[in-house]
Amino acid sequence: MATISPVPFLQFIDANGAPLAGGKLYTYAAGTTTPLATYTTYAGTVSNANPVILDSAGRASVWLGAGSYKFVLKDSTDVLVYTTDNIVNAGLGAMQPAVVATAGQTVFTVLPYTMGGSAIVAVNGLTEEYNVAYTETNNTTITFVSPGLSVGDRVTVRSI
């Protein structure tokens, strides 16, 4: 079976559509200003500088590790271009089958996973925040805050 190729490198442009030559990509842990490493290759053995300096075509090889990222993109003179938060390495871990909620349901039993916020929990495809939207009772039980979810909401878990 064939699959679509991942993007081999990122390319950024300015507001006029020109390559963001010499731009700077700062990478942080999602929701913070704590630097989080990206890597030069799929192997993840060589970290990029942080910030990653874009080439003359506005390109860089940026491979993500575990966890969720925040990207802060600036031009070569450190003017903010944009910030994007909660970027997740979609290739990590196995996605569990979705669990469909009943009205007001807060407790969900899922397949075993590693506890401690090291899973990506999503409702209807939107990532939920650990210890804010949900807590973990054990490695197979996720509890959402009251008043719970709506009937038909789909809960998915991806171990990372």
C-alpha positions as a Python dict, from the first residue, in 0.01 Angstrom:
ca = {
    (1, 'M'): (0, 0, 0),
    (2, 'A'): (132, 346, -88),
    (3, 'T'): (108, 650, 137),
    (4, 'I'): (147, 1019, 69),
    (5, 'S'): (496, 1158, 113),
    (6, 'P'): (559, 1384, 411),
    (7, 'V'): (677, 1735, 330),
    (8, 'P'): (1057, 1695, 290),
    (9, 'F'): (1122, 2048, 418),
    (10, 'L'): (924, 2348, 536),
    (11, 'Q'): (908, 2665, 330),
    (12, 'F'): (787, 2998, 465),
    (13, 'I'): (685, 3309, 273),
    (14, 'D'): (628, 3670, 372),
    (15, 'A'): (301, 3865, 341),
    (16, 'N'): (381, 3938, -26),
    (17, 'G'): (439, 3573, -116),
    (18, 'A'): (819, 3607, -135),
    (19, 'P'): (1043, 3351, 38),
    (20, 'L'): (1117, 3444, 399),
    (21, 'A'): (1495, 3443, 340),
    (22, 'G'): (1689, 3440, 666),
    (23, 'G'): (1369, 3405, 867),
    (24, 'K'): (1382, 3252, 1213),
    (25, 'L'): (1167, 2966, 1338),
    (26, 'Y'): (1162, 2940, 1716),
    (27, 'T'): (1025, 2612, 1853),
    (28, 'Y'): (879, 2575, 2204),
    (29, 'A'): (679, 2326, 2403),
    (30, 'A'): (311, 2396, 2330),
    (31, 'G'): (164, 2678, 2534),
    (32, 'T'): (502, 2787, 2674),
    (33, 'T'): (825, 2967, 2596),
    (34, 'T'): (1030, 2663, 2693),
    (35, 'P'): (1248, 2569, 2393),
    (36, 'L'): (1170, 2229, 2242),
    (37, 'A'): (1418, 2071, 2001),
    (38, 'T'): (1346, 1990, 1638),
    (39, 'Y'): (1577, 1775, 1431),
    (40, 'T'): (1762, 1791, 1099),
    (41, 'T'): (1652, 1441, 988),
    (42, 'Y'): (1396, 1171, 1052),
    (43, 'A'): (1644, 987, 1276),
    (44, 'G'): (1616, 1265, 1535),
    (45, 'T'): (1982, 1240, 1632),
    (46, 'V'): (2095, 1593, 1538),
    (47, 'S'): (1906, 1891, 1680),
    (48, 'N'): (1843, 2204, 1478),
    (49, 'A'): (1959, 2535, 1621),
    (50, 'N'): (1679, 2719, 1798),
    (51, 'P'): (1586, 2935, 1621),
    (52, 'V'): (1611, 2748, 1294),
    (53, 'I'): (1749, 2994, 1037),
    (54, 'L'): (1572, 2968, 701),
    (55, 'D'): (1778, 2955, 382),
    (56, 'S'): (1754, 3206, 94),
    (57, 'A'): (1440, 3030, -31),
    (58, 'G'): (1277, 3042, 315),
    (59, 'R'): (1329, 2667, 366),
    (60, 'A'): (1449, 2443, 648),
    (61, 'S'): (1451, 2074, 733),
    (62, 'V'): (1244, 2049, 1051),
    (63, 'W'): (1156, 1711, 1199),
    (64, 'L'): (949, 1696, 1520),
    (65, 'G'): (1016, 1488, 1826),
    (66, 'A'): (766, 1374, 2088),
    (67, 'G'): (523, 1620, 2239),
    (68, 'S'): (334, 1922, 2114),
    (69, 'Y'): (505, 2232, 1977),
    (70, 'K'): (453, 2604, 1946),
    (71, 'F'): (616, 2768, 1642),
    (72, 'V'): (705, 3136, 1646),
    (73, 'L'): (810, 3261, 1304),
    (74, 'K'): (1001, 3589, 1271),
    (75, 'D'): (1163, 3760, 977),
    (76, 'S'): (1540, 3814, 957),
    (77, 'T'): (1510, 4135, 1165),
    (78, 'D'): (1310, 3961, 1441),
    (79, 'V'): (971, 4103, 1343),
    (80, 'L'): (695, 3854, 1433),
    (81, 'V'): (531, 3695, 1129),
    (82, 'Y'): (301, 3457, 1318),
    (83, 'T'): (269, 3211, 1606),
    (84, 'T'): (109, 2868, 1582),
    (85, 'D'): (47, 2656, 1890),
    (86, 'N'): (-31, 2288, 1957),
    (87, 'I'): (150, 2139, 1658),
    (88, 'V'): (169, 1763, 1703),
    (89, 'N'): (388, 1506, 1533),
    (90, 'A'): (110, 1309, 1366),
    (91, 'G'): (344, 1017, 1301),
    (92, 'L'): (400, 930, 1665),
    (93, 'G'): (227, 645, 1840),
    (94, 'A'): (-75, 441, 1751),
    (95, 'M'): (-421, 591, 1733),
    (96, 'Q'): (-678, 400, 1935),
    (97, 'P'): (-1027, 343, 1801),
    (98, 'A'): (-1265, 627, 1883),
    (99, 'V'): (-1498, 598, 2181),
    (100, 'V'): (-1838, 762, 2124),
    (101, 'A'): (-1982, 955, 2418),
    (102, 'T'): (-2328, 948, 2564),
    (103, 'A'): (-2490, 1270, 2688),
    (104, 'G'): (-2297, 1411, 2985),
    (105, 'Q'): (-2047, 1124, 2993),
    (106, 'T'): (-1725, 1209, 3179),
    (107, 'V'): (-1549, 871, 3230),
    (108, 'F'): (-1407, 680, 2934),
    (109, 'T'): (-1237, 342, 2926),
    (110, 'V'): (-971, 315, 2656),
    (111, 'L'): (-695, 74, 2560),
    (112, 'P'): (-387, 88, 2788),
    (113, 'Y'): (-150, 382, 2730),
    (114, 'T'): (137, 554, 2912),
    (115, 'M'): (2, 789, 3178),
    (116, 'G'): (126, 1134, 3281),
    (117, 'G'): (10, 1352, 2995),
    (118, 'S'): (213, 1149, 2746),
    (119, 'A'): (-87, 1078, 2527),
    (120, 'I'): (-277, 1299, 2287),
    (121, 'V'): (-642, 1298, 2386),
    (122, 'A'): (-883, 1456, 2139),
    (123, 'V'): (-1256, 1519, 2128),
    (124, 'N'): (-1396, 1539, 1776),
    (125, 'G'): (-1040, 1582, 1645),
    (126, 'L'): (-948, 1873, 1874),
    (127, 'T'): (-666, 1809, 2122),
    (128, 'E'): (-766, 1846, 2488),
    (129, 'E'): (-536, 1981, 2759),
    (130, 'Y'): (-411, 1733, 3020),
    (131, 'N'): (-511, 1821, 3380),
    (132, 'V'): (-741, 2096, 3247),
    (133, 'A'): (-1000, 1926, 3027),
    (134, 'Y'): (-933, 1573, 3152),
    (135, 'T'): (-744, 1371, 3414),
    (136, 'E'): (-619, 1014, 3421),
    (137, 'T'): (-745, 766, 3680),
    (138, 'N'): (-527, 481, 3556),
    (139, 'N'): (-374, 370, 3225),
    (140, 'T'): (-715, 280, 3080),
    (141, 'T'): (-944, 549, 3230),
    (142, 'I'): (-978, 913, 3124),
    (143, 'T'): (-1213, 1145, 3314),
    (144, 'F'): (-1331, 1471, 3158),
    (145, 'V'): (-1437, 1766, 3371),
    (146, 'S'): (-1807, 1816, 3436),
    (147, 'P'): (-2056, 1868, 3278),
    (148, 'G'): (-1912, 1603, 3048),
    (149, 'L'): (-1936, 1555, 2675),
    (150, 'S'): (-2229, 1571, 2436),
    (151, 'V'): (-2394, 1267, 2287),
    (152, 'G'): (-2200, 1151, 1982),
    (153, 'D'): (-1872, 1322, 2074),
    (154, 'R'): (-1578, 1109, 1958),
    (155, 'V'): (-1287, 1062, 2199),
    (156, 'T'): (-955, 939, 2057),
    (157, 'V'): (-624, 865, 2227),
    (158, 'R'): (-282, 851, 2061),
    (159, 'S'): (11, 731, 2271),
    (160, 'I'): (328, 929, 2218),
}
